[in-house]
mmCIF file of C-alpha atoms in Angstrom:
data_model
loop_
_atom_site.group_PDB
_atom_site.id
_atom_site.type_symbol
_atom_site.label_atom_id
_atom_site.label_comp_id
_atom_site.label_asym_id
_atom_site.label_seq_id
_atom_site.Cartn_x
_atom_site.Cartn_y
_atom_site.Cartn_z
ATOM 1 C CA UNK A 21 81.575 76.884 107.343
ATOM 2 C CA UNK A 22 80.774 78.719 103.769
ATOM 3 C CA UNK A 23 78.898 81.789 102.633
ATOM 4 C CA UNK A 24 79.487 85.011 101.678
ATOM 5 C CA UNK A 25 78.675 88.385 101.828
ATOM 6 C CA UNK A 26 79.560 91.988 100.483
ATOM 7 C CA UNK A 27 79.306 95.423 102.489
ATOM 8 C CA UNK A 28 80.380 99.195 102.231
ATOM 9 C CA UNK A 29 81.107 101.113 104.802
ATOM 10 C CA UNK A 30 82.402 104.937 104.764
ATOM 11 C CA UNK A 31 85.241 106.693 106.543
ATOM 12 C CA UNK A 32 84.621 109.109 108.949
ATOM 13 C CA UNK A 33 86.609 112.241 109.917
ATOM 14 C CA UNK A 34 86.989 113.036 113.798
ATOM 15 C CA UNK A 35 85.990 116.726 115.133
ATOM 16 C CA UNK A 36 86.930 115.869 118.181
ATOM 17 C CA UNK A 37 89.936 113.597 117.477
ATOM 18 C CA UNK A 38 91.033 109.804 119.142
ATOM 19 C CA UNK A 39 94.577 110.059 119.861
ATOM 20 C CA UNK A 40 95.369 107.496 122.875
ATOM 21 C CA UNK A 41 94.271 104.385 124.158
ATOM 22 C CA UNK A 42 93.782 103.321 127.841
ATOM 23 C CA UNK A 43 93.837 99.840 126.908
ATOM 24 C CA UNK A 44 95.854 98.573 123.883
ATOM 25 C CA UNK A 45 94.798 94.998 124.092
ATOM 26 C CA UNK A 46 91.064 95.944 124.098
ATOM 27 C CA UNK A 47 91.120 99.338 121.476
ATOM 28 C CA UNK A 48 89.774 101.467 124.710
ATOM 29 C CA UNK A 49 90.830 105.248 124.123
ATOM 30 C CA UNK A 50 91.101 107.701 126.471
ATOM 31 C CA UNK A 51 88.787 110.344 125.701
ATOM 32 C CA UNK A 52 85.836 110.289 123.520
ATOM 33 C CA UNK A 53 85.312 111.400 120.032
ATOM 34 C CA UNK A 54 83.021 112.996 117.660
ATOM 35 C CA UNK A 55 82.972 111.974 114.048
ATOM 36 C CA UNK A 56 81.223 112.332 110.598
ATOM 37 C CA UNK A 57 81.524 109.497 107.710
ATOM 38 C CA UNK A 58 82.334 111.039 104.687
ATOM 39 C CA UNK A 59 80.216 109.784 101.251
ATOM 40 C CA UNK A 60 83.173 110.055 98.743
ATOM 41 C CA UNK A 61 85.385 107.877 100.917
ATOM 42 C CA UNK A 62 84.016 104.605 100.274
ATOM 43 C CA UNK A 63 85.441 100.871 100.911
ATOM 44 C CA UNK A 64 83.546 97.915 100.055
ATOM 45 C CA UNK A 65 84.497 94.313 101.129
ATOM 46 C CA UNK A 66 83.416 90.976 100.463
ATOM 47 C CA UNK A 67 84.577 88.044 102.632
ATOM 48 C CA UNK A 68 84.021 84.495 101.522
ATOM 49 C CA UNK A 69 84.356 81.452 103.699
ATOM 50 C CA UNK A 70 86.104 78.395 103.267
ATOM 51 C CA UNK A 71 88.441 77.871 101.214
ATOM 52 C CA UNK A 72 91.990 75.965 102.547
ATOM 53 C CA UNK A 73 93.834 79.725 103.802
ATOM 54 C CA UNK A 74 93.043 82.970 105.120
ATOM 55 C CA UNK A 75 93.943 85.104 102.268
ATOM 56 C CA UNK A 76 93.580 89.294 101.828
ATOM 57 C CA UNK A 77 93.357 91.445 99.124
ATOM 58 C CA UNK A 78 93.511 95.657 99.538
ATOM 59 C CA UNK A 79 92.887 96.937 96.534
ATOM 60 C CA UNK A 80 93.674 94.015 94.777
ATOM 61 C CA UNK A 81 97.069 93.304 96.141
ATOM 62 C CA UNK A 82 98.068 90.675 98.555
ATOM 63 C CA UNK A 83 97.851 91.995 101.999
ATOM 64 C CA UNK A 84 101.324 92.115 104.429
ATOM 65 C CA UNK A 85 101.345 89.406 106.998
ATOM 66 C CA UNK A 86 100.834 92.022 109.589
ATOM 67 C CA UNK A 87 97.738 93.494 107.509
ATOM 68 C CA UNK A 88 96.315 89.825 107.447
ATOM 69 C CA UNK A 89 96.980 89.162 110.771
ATOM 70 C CA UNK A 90 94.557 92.427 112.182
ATOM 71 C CA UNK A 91 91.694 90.930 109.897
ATOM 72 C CA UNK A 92 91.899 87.405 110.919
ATOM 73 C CA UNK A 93 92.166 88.504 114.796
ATOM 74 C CA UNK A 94 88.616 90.164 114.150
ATOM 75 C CA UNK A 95 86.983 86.972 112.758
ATOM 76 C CA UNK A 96 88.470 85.350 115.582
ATOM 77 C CA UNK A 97 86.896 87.597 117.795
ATOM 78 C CA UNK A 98 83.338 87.394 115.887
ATOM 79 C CA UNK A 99 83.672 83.216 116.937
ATOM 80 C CA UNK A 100 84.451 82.666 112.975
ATOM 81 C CA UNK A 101 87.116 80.215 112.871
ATOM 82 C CA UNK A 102 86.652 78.932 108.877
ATOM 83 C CA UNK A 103 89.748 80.275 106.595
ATOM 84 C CA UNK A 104 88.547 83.387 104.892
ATOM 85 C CA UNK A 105 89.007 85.215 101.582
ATOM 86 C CA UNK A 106 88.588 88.521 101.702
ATOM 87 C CA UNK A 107 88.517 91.551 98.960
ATOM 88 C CA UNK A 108 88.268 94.494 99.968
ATOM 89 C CA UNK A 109 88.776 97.598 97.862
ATOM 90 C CA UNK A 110 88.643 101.594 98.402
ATOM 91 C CA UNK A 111 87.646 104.767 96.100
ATOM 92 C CA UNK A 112 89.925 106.531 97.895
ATOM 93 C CA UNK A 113 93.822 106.248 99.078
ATOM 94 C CA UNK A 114 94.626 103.889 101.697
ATOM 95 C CA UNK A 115 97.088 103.978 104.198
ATOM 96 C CA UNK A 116 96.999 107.673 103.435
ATOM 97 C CA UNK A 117 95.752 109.213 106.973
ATOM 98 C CA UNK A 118 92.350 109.245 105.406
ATOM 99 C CA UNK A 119 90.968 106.140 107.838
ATOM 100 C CA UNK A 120 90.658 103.732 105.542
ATOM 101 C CA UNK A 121 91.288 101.704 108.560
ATOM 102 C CA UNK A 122 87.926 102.297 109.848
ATOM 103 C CA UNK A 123 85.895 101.785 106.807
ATOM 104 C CA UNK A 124 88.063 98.991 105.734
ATOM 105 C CA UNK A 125 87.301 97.236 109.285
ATOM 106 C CA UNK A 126 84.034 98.458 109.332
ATOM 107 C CA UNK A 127 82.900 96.901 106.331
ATOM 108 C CA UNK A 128 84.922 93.835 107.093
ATOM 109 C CA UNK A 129 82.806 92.919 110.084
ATOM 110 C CA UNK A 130 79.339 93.837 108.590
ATOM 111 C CA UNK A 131 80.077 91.154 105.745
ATOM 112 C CA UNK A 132 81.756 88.730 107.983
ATOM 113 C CA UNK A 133 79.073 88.029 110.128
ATOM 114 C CA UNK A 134 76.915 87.941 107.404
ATOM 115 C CA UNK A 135 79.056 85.695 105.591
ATOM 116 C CA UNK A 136 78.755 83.284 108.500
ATOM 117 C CA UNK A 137 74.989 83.605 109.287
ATOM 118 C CA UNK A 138 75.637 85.770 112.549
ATOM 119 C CA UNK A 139 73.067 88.526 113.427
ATOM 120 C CA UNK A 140 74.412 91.250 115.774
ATOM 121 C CA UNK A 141 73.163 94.149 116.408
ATOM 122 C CA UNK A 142 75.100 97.795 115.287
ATOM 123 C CA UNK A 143 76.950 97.904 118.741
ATOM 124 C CA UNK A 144 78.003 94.633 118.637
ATOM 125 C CA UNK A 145 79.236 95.403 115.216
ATOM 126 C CA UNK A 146 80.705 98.496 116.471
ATOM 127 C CA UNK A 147 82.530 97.008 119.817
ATOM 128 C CA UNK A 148 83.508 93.996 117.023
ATOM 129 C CA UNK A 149 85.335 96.519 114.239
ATOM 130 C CA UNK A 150 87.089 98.726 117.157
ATOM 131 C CA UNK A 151 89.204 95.946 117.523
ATOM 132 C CA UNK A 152 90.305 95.808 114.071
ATOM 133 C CA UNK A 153 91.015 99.858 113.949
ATOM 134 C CA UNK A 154 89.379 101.704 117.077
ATOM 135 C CA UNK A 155 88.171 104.666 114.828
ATOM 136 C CA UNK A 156 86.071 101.783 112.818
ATOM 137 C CA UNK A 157 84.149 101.671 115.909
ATOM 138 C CA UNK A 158 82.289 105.069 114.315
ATOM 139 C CA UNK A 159 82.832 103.936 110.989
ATOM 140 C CA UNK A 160 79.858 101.241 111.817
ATOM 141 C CA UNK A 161 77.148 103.476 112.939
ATOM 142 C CA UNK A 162 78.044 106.380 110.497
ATOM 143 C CA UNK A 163 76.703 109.687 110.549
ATOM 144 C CA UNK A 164 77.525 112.003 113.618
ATOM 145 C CA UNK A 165 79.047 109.272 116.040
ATOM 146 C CA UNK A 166 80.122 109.234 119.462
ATOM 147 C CA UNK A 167 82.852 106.691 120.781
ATOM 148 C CA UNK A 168 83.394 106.882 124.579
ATOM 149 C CA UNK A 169 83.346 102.904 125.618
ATOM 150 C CA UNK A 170 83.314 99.514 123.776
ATOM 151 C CA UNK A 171 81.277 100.334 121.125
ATOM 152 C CA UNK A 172 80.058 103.920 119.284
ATOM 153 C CA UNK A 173 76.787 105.250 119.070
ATOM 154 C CA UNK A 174 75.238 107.464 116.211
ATOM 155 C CA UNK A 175 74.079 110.686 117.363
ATOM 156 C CA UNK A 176 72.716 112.683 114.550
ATOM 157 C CA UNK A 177 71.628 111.210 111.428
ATOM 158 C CA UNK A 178 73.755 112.404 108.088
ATOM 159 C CA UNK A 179 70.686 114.538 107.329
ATOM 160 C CA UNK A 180 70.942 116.185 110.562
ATOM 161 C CA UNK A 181 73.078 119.193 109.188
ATOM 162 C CA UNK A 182 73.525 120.126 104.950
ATOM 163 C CA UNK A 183 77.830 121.051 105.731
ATOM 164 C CA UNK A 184 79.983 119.768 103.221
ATOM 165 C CA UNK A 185 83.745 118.485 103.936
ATOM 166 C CA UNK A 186 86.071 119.147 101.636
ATOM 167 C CA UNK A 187 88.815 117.182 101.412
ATOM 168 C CA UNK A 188 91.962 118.382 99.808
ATOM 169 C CA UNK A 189 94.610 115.167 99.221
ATOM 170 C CA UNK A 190 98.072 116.200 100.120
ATOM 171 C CA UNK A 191 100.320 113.289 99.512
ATOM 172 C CA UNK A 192 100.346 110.101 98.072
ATOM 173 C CA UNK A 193 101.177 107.025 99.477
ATOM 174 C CA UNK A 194 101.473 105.524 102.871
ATOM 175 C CA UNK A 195 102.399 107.549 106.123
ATOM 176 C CA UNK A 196 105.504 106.963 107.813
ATOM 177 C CA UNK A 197 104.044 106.649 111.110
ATOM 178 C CA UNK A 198 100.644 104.440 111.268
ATOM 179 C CA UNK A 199 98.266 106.050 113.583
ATOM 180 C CA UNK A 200 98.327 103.118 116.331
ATOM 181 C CA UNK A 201 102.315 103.547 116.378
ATOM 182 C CA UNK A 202 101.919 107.864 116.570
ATOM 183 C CA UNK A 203 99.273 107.243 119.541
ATOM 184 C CA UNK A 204 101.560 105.199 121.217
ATOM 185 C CA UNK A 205 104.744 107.367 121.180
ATOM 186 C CA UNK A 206 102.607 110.131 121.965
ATOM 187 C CA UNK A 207 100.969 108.769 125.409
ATOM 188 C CA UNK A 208 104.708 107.242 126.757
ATOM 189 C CA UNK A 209 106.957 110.336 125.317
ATOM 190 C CA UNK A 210 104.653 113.664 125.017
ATOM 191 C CA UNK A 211 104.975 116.057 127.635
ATOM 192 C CA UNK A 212 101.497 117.339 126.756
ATOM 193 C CA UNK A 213 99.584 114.111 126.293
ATOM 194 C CA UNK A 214 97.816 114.287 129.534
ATOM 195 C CA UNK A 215 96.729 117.902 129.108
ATOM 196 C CA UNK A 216 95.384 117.062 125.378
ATOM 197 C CA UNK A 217 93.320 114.151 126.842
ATOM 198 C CA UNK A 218 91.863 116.338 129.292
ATOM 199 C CA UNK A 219 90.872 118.955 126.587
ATOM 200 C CA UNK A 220 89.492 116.253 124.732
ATOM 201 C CA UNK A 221 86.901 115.298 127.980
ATOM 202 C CA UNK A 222 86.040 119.100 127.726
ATOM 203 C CA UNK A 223 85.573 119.440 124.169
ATOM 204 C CA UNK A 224 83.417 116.612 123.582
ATOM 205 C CA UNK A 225 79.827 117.920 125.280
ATOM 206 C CA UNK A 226 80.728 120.935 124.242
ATOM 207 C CA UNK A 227 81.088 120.029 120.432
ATOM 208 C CA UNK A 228 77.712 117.764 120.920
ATOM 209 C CA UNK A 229 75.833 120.819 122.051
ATOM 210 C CA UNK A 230 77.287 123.094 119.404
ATOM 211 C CA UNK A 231 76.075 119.812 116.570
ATOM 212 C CA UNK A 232 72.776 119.797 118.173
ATOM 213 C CA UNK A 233 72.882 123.900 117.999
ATOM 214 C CA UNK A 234 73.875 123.298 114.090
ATOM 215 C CA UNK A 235 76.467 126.179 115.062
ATOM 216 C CA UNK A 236 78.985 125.951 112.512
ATOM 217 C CA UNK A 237 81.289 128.806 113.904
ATOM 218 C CA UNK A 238 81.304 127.111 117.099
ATOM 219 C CA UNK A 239 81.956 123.696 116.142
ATOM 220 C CA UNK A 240 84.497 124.568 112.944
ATOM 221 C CA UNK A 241 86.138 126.525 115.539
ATOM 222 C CA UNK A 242 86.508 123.580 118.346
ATOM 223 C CA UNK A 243 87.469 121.271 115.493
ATOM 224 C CA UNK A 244 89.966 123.336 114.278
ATOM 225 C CA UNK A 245 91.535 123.654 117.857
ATOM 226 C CA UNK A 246 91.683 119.971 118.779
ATOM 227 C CA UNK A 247 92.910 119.003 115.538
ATOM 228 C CA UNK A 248 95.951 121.551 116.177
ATOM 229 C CA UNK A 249 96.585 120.609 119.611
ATOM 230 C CA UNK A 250 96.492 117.093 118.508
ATOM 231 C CA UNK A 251 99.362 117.523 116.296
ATOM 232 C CA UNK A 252 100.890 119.244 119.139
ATOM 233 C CA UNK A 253 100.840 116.770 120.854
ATOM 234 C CA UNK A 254 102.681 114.217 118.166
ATOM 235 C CA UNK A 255 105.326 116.799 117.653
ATOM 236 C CA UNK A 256 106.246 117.008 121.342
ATOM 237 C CA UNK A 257 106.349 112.844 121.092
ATOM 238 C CA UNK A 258 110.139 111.491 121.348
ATOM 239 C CA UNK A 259 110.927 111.242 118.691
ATOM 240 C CA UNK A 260 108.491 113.713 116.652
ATOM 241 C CA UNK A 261 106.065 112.898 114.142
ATOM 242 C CA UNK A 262 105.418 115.455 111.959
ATOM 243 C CA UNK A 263 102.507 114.039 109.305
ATOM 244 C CA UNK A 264 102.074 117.653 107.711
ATOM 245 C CA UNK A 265 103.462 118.762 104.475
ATOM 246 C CA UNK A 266 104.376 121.626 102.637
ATOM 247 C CA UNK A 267 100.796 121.554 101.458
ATOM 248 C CA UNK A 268 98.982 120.730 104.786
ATOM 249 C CA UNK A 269 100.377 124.513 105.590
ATOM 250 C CA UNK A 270 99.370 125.534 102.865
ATOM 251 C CA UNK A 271 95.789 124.222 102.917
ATOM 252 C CA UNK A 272 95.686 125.522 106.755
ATOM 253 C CA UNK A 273 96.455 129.420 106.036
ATOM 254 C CA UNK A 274 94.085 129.340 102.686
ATOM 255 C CA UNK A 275 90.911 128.137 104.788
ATOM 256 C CA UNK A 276 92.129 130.951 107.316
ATOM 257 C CA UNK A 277 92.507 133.345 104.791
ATOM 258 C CA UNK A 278 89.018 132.284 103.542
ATOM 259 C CA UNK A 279 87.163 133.336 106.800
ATOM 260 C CA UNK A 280 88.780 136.734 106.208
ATOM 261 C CA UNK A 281 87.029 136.887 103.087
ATOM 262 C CA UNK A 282 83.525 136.122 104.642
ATOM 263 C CA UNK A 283 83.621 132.418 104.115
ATOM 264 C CA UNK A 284 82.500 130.209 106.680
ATOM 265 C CA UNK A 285 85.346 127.534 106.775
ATOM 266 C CA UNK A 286 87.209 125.248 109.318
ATOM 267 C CA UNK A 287 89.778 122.987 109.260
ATOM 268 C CA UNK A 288 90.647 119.498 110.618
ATOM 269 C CA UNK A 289 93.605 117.365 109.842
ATOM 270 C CA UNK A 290 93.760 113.082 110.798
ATOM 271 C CA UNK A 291 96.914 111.459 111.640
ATOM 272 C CA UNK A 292 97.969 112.842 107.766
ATOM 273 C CA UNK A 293 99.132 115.080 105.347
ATOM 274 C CA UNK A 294 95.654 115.647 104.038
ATOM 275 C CA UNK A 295 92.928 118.721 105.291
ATOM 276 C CA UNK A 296 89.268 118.167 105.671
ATOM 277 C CA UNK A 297 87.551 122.061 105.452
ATOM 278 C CA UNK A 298 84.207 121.623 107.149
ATOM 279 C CA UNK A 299 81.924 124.378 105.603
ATOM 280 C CA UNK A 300 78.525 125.254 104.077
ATOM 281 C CA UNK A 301 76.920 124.112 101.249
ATOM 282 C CA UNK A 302 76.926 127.057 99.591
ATOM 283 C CA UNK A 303 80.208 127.610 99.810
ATOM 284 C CA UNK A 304 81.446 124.278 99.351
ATOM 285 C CA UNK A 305 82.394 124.341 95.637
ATOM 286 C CA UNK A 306 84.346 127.979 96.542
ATOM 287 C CA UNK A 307 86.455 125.957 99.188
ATOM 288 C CA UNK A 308 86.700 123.506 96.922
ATOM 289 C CA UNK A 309 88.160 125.658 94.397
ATOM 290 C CA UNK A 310 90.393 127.493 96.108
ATOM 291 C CA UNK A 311 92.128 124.243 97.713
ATOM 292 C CA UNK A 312 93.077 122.669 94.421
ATOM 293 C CA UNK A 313 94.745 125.613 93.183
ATOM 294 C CA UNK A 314 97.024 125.121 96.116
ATOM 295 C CA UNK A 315 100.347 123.645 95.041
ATOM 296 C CA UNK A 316 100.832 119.805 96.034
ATOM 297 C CA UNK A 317 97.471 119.057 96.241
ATOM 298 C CA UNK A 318 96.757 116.160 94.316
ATOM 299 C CA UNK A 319 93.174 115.703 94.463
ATOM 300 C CA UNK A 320 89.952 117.389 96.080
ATOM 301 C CA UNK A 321 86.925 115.260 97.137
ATOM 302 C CA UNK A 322 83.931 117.237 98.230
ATOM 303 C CA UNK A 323 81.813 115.349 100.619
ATOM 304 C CA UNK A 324 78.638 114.797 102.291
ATOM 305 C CA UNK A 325 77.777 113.379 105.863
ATOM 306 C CA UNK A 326 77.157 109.494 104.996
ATOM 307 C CA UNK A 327 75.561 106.294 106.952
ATOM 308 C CA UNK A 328 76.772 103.630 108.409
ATOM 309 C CA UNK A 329 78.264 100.493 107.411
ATOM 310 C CA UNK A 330 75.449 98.236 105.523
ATOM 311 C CA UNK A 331 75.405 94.548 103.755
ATOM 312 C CA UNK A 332 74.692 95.044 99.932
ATOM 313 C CA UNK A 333 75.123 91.639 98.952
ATOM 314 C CA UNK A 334 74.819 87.709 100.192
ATOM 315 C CA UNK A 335 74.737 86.856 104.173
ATOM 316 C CA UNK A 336 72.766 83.926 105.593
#
């Protein structure tokens, strides 16, 4: 088999966060999610087939073996058994806690199928990524996205709502704990994982009505709550994760300070050092602003809601 095929695909930032699977074989979580792509946070990936090996390139370096092995378990999965070569490359750090995950695996399987003349529709897509990086699973559909089940559903188009996320980099380099390794501790060790699951069921319709609603207050509020109680839950894990730094704390009182000053700003924070502030457009560049003043931030990106994951290039 030959062909080949290039895609881009954006990661996404959860407002109502994934942390726990039901199944690990299958990428099944818990409790739903909520999500928005992000338009600054870009990864495109090409895949070629045939060749004589599987080979993988992130960012222009040779994958891990591990790293190699999750991308040649999806093309198994998509019924794509020819050797593969695949580039795929991201404007924006990887391995970071800023899912690069999902766009990196949701790009992967839009150009793969292409690449081998498969047409599948964006659930199939969707169901197809998740098992790559289950937060890919919104990745494919972009926008607002929903992820209960096997695959995620768009909700709300990007143009749905003009907020702006403002993301303020607070680290460089890889995590210490990958997010799949954090989840896991978490469900077998936290005392409070099955409470933050159950606040997760509640705060999903709740957070789709308050989208719908465009009710920023409401919705920066929620986010802002489940991200915390999140990271509760990873600190009470045996033994703790802690994926904050001295400028995640930072970030967290400015953007509360900031809503004492009559600006309408929320925060959410990944499995990562780094802060997303969801806030208005108007005020964007102000949040903005007063984030990168903020010692040990290394970089701000200020983003809009983005699509979903799209071929740009070859397919069959």
């Amino acid at each position: 088999m030959s062909g080949k095929a290039t895609a881009i695909a954006y990661a996404n930032i959860a407002l109502v966060k994934y942390w726990g699977k039901r199944d690990e074989a299958l990428v099944l979580p818990e409790a739903g999610s909520l999500s928005v792509a992000l338009d600054r946070l870009q990864t495109t990936t090409t895949v070629e087939l045939g060749g004589a090996r599987d080979e993988l390139l992130l960012d222009g370096r040779p994958a891990s073996p591990r790293e190699l092995q999750r991308a040649r378990a999806l093309l198994d999965a998509a019924g794509i058994s020819s050797p593969a070569r695949i580039d795929s490359r991201n404007d924006f750090p990887t391995s970071a806690g800023l899912a690069s995950s999902a766009s990196g695996f949701a790009a992967l399987a839009v150009a793969a199928c292409a690449a081998a003349g498969q047409r599948r529709s964006a659930a199939e897509l969707s169901a197809l990524a998740r098992l790559g990086s289950g937060s890919a699973a919104r990745s494919v559909p972009g926008g607002w996205a929903v992820w209960e089940g096997e695959s995620a559903e768009q909700v709300a188009p990007p143009d749905h709502w003009a907020v702006r996320l403002v993301v303020a980099v607070c680290a460089a380099g890889p995590k210490e704990v990958g997010s799949r390794d954090g989840m896991r501790a978490s469900r077998e060790s936290s005392p409070y994982h099955a409470a933050w699951i159950e606040q997760c069921r509640r705060d999903l319709p709740e957070a789709r009505r308050l989208l719908r609603a465009r009710d920023l207050a409401g919705l920066g509020a929620l986010a802002e709550r489940n991200a915390l109680r999140m990271h509760a839950d990873a600190l009470a894990a045996d033994p703790p994760i802690l994926y904050w730094q001295p400028a995640t704390v930072a970030c967290l009182r400015r953007v509360r300070a900031l809503r004492g000053e009559g600006v309408q700003a929320w925060a959410t924070i990944d499995a990562g050092p780094h802060l997303v502030a969801l806030c208005t457009e108007a005020q964007a560049g102000a949040v903005a602003a007063a984030l990168g003043a903020i010692d040990g931030v290394r970089e701000v990106l200020l983003c809009a809601p983005a699509g979903g994951a799209r071929l740009v290039e070859g397919g069959r």
